[in-house]
PDB file of C-alpha atoms in Angstrom:
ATOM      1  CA  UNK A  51       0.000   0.000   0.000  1.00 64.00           C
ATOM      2  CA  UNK A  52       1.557   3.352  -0.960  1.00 81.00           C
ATOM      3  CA  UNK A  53       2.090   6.008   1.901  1.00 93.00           C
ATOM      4  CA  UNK A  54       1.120   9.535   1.940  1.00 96.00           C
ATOM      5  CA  UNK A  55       2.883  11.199  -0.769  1.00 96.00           C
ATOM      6  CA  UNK A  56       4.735  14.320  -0.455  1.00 97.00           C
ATOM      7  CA  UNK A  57       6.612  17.259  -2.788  1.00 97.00           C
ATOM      8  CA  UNK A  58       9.192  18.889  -2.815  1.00 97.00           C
ATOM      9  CA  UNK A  59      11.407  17.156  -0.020  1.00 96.00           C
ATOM     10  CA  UNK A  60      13.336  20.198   0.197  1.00 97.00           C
ATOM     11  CA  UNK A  61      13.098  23.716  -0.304  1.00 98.00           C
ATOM     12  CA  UNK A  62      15.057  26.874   0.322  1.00 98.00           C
ATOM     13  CA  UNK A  63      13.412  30.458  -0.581  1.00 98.00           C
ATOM     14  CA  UNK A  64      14.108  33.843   0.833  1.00 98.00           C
ATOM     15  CA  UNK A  65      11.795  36.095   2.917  1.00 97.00           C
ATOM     16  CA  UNK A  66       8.429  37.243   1.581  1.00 97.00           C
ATOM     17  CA  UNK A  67       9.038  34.825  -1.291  1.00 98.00           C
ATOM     18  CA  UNK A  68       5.700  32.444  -1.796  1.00 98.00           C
ATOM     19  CA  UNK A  69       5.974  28.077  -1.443  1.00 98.00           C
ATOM     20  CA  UNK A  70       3.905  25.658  -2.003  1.00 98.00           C
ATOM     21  CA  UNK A  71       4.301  21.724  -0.706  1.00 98.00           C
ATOM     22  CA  UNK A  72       1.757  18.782  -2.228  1.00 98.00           C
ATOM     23  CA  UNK A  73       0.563  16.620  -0.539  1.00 98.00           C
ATOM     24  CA  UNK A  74      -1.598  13.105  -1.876  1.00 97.00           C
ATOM     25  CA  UNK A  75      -2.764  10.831   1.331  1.00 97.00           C
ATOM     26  CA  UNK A  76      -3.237   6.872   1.030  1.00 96.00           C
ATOM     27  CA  UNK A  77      -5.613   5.729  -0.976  1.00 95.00           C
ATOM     28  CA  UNK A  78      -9.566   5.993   0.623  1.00 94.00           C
ATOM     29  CA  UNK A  79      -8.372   7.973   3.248  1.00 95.00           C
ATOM     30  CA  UNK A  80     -11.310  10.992   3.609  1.00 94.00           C
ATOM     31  CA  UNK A  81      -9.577  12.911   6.612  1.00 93.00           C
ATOM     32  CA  UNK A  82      -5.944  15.080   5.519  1.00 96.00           C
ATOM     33  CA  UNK A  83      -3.832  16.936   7.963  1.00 95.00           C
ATOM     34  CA  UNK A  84      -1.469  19.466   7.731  1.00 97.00           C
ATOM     35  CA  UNK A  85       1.108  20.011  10.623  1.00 96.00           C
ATOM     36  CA  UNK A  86       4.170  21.953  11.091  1.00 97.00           C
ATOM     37  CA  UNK A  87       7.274  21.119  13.085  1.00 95.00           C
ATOM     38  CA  UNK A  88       9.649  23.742  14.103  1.00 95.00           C
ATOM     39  CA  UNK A  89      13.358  21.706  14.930  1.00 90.00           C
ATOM     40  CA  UNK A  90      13.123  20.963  18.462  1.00 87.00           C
ATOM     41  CA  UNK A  91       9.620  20.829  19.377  1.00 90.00           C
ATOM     42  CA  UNK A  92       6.614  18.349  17.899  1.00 92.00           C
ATOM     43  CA  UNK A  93       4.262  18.422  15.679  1.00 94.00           C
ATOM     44  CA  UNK A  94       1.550  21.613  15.195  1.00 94.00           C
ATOM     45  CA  UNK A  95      -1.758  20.483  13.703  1.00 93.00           C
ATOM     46  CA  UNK A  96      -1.855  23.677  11.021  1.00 96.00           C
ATOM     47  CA  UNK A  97      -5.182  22.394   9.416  1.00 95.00           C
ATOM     48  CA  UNK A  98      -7.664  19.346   9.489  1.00 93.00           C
ATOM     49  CA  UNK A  99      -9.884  18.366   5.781  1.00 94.00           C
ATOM     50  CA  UNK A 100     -12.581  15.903   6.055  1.00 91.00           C
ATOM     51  CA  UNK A 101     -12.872  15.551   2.471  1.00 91.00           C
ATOM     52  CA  UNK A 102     -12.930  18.544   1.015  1.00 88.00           C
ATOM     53  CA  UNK A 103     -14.045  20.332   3.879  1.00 92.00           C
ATOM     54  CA  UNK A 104     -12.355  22.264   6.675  1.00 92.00           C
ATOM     55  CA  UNK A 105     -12.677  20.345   9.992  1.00 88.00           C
ATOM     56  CA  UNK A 106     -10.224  22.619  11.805  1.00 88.00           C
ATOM     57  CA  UNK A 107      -8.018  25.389  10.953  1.00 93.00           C
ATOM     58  CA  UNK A 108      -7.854  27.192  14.218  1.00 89.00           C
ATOM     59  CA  UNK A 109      -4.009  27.301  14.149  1.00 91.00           C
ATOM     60  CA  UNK A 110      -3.351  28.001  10.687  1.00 96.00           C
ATOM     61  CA  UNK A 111      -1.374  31.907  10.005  1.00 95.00           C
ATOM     62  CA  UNK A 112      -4.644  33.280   7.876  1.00 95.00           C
ATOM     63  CA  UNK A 113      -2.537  36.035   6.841  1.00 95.00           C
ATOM     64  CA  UNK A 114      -0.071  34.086   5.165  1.00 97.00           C
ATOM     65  CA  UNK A 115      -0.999  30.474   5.056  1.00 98.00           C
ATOM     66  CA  UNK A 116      -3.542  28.686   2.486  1.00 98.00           C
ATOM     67  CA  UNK A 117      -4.946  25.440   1.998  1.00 97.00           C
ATOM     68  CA  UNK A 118      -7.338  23.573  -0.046  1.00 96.00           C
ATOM     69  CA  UNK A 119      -8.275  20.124  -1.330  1.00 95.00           C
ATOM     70  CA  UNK A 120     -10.756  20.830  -3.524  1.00 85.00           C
ATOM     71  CA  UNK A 121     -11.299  17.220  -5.119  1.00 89.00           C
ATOM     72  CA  UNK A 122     -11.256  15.456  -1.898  1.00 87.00           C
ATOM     73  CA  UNK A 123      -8.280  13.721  -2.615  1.00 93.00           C
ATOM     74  CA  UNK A 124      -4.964  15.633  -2.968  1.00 96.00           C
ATOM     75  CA  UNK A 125      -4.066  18.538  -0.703  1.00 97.00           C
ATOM     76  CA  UNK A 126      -1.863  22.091  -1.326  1.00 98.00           C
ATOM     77  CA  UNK A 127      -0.069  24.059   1.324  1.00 98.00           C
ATOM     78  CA  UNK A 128       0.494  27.623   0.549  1.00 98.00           C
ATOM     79  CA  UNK A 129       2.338  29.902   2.147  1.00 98.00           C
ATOM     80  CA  UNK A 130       3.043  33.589   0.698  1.00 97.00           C
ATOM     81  CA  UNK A 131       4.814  35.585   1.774  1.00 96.00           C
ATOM     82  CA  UNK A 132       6.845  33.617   3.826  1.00 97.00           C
ATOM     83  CA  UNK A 133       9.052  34.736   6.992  1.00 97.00           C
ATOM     84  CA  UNK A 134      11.967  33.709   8.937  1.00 97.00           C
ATOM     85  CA  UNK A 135       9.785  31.243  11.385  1.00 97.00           C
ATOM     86  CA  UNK A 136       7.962  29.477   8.867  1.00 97.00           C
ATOM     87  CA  UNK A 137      11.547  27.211   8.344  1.00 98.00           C
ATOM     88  CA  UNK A 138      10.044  24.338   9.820  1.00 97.00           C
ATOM     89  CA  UNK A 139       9.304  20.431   8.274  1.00 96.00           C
ATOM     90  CA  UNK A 140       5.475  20.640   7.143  1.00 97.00           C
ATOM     91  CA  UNK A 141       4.038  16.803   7.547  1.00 96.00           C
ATOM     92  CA  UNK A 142       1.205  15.766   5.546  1.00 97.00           C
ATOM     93  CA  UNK A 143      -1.052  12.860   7.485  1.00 96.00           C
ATOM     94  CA  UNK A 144      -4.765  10.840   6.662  1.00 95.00           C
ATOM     95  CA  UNK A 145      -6.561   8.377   8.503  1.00 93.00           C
ATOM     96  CA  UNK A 146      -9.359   6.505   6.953  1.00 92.00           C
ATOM     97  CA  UNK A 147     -11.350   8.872   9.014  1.00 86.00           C
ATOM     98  CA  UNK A 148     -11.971  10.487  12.150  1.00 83.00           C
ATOM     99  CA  UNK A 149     -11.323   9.343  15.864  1.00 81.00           C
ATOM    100  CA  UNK A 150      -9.225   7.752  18.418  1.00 82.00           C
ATOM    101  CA  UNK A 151      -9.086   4.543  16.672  1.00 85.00           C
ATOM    102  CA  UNK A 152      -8.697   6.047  13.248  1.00 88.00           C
ATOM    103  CA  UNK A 153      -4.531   5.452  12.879  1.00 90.00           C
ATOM    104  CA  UNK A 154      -2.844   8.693  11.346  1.00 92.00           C
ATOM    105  CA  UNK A 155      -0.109   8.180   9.034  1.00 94.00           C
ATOM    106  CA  UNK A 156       2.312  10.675   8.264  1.00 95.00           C
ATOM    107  CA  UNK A 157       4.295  11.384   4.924  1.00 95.00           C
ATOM    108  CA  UNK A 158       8.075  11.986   5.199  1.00 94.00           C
ATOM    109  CA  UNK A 159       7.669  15.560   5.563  1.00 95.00           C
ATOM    110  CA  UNK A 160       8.425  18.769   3.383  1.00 97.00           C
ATOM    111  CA  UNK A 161      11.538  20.837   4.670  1.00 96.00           C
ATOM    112  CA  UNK A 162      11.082  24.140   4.141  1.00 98.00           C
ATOM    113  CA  UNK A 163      14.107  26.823   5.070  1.00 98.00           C
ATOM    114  CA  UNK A 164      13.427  30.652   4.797  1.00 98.00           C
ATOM    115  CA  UNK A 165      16.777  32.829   4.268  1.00 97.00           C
TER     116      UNK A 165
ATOM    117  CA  UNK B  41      -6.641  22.290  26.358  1.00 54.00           C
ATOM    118  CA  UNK B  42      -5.296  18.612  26.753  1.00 54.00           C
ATOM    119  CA  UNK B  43      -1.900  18.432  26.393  1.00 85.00           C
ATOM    120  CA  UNK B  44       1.588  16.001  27.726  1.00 91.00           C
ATOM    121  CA  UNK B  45       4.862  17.110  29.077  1.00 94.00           C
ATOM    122  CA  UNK B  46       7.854  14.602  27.998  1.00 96.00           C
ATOM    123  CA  UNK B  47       9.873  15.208  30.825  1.00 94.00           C
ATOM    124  CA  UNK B  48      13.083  14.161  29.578  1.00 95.00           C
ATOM    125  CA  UNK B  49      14.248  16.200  25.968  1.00 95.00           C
ATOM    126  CA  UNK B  50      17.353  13.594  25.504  1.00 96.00           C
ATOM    127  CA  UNK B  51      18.428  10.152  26.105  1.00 97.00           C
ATOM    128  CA  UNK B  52      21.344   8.452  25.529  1.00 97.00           C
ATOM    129  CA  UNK B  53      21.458   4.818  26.177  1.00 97.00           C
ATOM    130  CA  UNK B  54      23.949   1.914  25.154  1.00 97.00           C
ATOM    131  CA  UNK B  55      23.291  -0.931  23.238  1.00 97.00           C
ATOM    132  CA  UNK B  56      20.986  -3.478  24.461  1.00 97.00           C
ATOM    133  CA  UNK B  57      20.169  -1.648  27.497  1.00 98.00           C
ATOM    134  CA  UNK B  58      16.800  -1.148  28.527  1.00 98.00           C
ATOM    135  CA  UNK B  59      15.444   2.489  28.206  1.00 98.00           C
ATOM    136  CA  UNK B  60      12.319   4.380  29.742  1.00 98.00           C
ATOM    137  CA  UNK B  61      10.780   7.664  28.036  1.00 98.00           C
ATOM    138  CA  UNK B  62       8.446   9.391  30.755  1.00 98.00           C
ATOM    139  CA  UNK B  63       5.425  11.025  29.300  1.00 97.00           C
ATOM    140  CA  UNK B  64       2.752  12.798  31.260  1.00 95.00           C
ATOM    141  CA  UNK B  65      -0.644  14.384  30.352  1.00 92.00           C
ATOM    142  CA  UNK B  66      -2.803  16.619  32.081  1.00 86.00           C
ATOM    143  CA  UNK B  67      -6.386  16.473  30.961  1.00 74.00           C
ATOM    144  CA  UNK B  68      -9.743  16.557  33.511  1.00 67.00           C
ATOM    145  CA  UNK B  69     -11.173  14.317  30.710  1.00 68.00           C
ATOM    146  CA  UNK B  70     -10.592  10.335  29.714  1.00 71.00           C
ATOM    147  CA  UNK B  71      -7.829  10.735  27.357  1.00 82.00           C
ATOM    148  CA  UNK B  72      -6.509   8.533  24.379  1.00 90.00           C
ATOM    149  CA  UNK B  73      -2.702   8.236  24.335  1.00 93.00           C
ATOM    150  CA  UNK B  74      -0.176   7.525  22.052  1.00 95.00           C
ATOM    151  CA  UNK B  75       3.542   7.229  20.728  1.00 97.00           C
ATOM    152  CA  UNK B  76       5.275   7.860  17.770  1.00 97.00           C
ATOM    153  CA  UNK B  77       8.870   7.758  16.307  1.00 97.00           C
ATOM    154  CA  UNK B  78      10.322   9.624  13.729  1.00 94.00           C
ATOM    155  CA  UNK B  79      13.630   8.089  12.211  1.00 93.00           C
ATOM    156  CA  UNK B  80      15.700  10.335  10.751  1.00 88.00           C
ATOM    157  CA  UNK B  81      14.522  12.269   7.911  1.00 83.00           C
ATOM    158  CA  UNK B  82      11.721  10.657   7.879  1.00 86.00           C
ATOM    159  CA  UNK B  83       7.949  11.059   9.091  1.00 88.00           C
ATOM    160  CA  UNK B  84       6.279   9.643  12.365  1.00 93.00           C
ATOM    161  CA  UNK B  85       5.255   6.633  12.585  1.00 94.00           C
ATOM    162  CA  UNK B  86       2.557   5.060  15.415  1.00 94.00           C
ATOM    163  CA  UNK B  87       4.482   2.888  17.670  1.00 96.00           C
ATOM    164  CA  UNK B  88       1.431   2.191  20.279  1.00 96.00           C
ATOM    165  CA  UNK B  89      -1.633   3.172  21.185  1.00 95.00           C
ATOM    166  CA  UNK B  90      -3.928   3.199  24.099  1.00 93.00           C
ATOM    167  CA  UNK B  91      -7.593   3.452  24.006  1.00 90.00           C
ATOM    168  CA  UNK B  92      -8.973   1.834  26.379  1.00 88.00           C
ATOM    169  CA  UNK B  93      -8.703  -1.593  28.611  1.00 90.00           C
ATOM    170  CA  UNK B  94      -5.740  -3.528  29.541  1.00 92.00           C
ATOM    171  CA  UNK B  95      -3.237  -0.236  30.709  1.00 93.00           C
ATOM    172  CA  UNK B  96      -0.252  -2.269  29.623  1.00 96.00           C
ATOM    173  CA  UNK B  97       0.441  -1.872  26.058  1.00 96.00           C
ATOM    174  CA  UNK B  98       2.889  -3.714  23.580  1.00 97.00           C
ATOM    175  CA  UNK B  99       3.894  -1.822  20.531  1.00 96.00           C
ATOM    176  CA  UNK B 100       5.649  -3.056  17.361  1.00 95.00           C
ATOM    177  CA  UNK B 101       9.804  -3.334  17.559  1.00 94.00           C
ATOM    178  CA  UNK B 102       9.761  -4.284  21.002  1.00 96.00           C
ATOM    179  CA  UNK B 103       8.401  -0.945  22.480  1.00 97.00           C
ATOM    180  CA  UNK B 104       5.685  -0.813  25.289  1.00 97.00           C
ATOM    181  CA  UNK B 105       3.844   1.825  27.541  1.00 98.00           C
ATOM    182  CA  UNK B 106       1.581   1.604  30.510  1.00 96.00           C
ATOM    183  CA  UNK B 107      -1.198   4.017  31.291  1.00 95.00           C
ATOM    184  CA  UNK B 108      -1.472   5.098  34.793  1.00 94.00           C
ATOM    185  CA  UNK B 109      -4.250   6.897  35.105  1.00 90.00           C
ATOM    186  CA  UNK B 110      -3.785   8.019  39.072  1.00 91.00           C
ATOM    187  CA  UNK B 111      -0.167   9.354  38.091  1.00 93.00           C
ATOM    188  CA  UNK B 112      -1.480  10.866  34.629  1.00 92.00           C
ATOM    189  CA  UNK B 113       1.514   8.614  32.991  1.00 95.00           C
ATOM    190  CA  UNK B 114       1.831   6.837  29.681  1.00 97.00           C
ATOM    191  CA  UNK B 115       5.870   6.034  30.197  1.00 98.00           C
ATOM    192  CA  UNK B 116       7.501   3.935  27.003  1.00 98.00           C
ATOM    193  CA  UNK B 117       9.889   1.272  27.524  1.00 98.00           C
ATOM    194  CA  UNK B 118      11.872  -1.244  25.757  1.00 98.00           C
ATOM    195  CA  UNK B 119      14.085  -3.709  27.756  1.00 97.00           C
ATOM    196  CA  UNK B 120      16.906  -3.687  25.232  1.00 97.00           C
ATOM    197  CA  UNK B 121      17.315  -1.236  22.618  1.00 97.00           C
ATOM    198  CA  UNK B 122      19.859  -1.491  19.237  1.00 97.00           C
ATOM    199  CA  UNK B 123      21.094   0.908  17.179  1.00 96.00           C
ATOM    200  CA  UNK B 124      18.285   1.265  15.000  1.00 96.00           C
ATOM    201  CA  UNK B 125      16.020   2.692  18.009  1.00 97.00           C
ATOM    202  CA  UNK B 126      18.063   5.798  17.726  1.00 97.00           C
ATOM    203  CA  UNK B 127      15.297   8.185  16.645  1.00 97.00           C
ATOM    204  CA  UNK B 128      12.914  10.494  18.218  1.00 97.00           C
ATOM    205  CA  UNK B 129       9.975  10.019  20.190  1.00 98.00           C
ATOM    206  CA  UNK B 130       6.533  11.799  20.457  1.00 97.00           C
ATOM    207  CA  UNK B 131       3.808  11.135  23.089  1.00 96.00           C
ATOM    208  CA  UNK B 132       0.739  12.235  21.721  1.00 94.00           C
ATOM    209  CA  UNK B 133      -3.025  12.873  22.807  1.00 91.00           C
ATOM    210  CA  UNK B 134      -6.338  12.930  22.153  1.00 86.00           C
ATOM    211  CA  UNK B 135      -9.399  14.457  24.730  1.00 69.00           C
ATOM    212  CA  UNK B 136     -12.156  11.692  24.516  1.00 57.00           C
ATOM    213  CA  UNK B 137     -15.802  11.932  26.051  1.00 47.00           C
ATOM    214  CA  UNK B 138     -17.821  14.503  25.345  1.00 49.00           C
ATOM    215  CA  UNK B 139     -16.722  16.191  22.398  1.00 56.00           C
ATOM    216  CA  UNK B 140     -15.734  15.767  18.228  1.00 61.00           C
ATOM    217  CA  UNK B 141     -12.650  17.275  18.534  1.00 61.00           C
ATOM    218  CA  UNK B 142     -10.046  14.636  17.921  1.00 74.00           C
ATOM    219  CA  UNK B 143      -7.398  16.602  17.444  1.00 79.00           C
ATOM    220  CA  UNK B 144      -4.171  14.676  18.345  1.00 85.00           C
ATOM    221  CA  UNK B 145      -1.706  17.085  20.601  1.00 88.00           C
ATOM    222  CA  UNK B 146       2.321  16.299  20.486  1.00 93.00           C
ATOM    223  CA  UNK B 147       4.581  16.553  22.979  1.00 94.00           C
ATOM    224  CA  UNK B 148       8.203  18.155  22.865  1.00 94.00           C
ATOM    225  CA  UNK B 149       9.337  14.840  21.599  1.00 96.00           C
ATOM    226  CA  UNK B 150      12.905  12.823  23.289  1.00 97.00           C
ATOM    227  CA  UNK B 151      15.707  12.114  21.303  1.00 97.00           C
ATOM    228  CA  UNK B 152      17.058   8.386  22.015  1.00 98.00           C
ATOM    229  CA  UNK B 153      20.293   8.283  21.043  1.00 97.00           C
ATOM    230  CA  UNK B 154      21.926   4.435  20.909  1.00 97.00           C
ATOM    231  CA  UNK B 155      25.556   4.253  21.510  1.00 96.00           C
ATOM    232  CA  UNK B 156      27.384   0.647  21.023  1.00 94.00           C
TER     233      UNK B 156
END
């Protein structure tokens, strides 16, 4: 079974410059998360979709931070313009759907680095 | 707000000792609890979970974690660890009873760091 899918791996762009990661969870799974990890601390749920609805997106930067899934399936993180703190990993999860016993499985992550 | 306190932010261990990573939560709720690793580079991945029942808890690679609810603990322990547990480790958790918001809450993470 493939994993939750994530791209680019890596990317460097300076200040007030825009990004965007991609993000396409396993296969049937109707819940998508997007959390950001600053180095040293865990993971910060950024946004919740049930399908292609918002759940939650309490902690998400509506200034500067976007996100949509607008077929359901795959997901986009946006982030313009970006500052200094945003260098953080951005993980990409789905579950089959929501609840305790609903296991979350994370993609490998999108480094992001603001110079 | 739910949310855990890893009390110890590294651990270095040797080789096929046994290691303990102390988790605690503070919630006025029944909680769900859980713990992750993330190798490096990579994402998390679940190593247990506990929902409800038996308060000890085996895990996959060897890892397990009892739930003591009168000490608000969920500790993680493997008896003898290689070098391929180096990694870090996330206790995580979710309020139950009462509400729809599952959102899962991370702690600080430890970072287990094998040594031959």
């Amino acid at each position: 079974e493939a994993g939750v899918a994530q791209s680019p791996r890596y990317k460097i762009i300076e200040k007030r410059q825009s990004v965007a990661f991609w993000c396409n969870p396993i296969s049937g799974h109707a819940t998508l998360y997007w959390y950001q990890q600053i180095l040293g601390q865990g993971p910060k749920l950024l946004i919740q979709f049930q399908n292609n609805g918002v759940v939650d997106d309490s902690q998400l930067p509506k200034d500067r931070f976007s996100a949509e899934r607008l077929k359901g399936v795959d997901s986009t993180l946006k982030i313009q313009p970006a500052k200094l703190e945003d260098s953080a990993v951005y993980l990409c999860a789905s579950s089959f759907g929501t609840g305790p016993g609903n296991t979350i499985y994370f993609g490998e992550g999108s480094w992001l680095t603001v110079v | 707000a739910q949310s855990v306190t890893q009390l110890d932010s590294q651990v270095p261990v040797f080789e096929e000792a046994p290691v303990e990573l102390r988790c605690n939560y503070s919630s006025s709720v029944s909680v769900y609890l859980f713990w992750y690793v993330q190798y490096p580079n990579q994402g998390l991945q679940l190593l247990l979970k506990y929902l409800s029942g038996s308060t000890l808890v085996k895990g996959i690679n060897g890892f397990e974690a009892e739930f003591n609810k009168s000490q608000t603990s969920f500790h993680l322990r493997k008896p003898s660890v290689h070098i391929s547990d180096t990694a870090e480790y996330f206790c995580a958790v979710i309020k139950a009873v009462g509400s729809n918001d599952y959102k899962l809450s991370f702690g600080a993470g430890t970072t287990v760091t094998v040594r031959a």
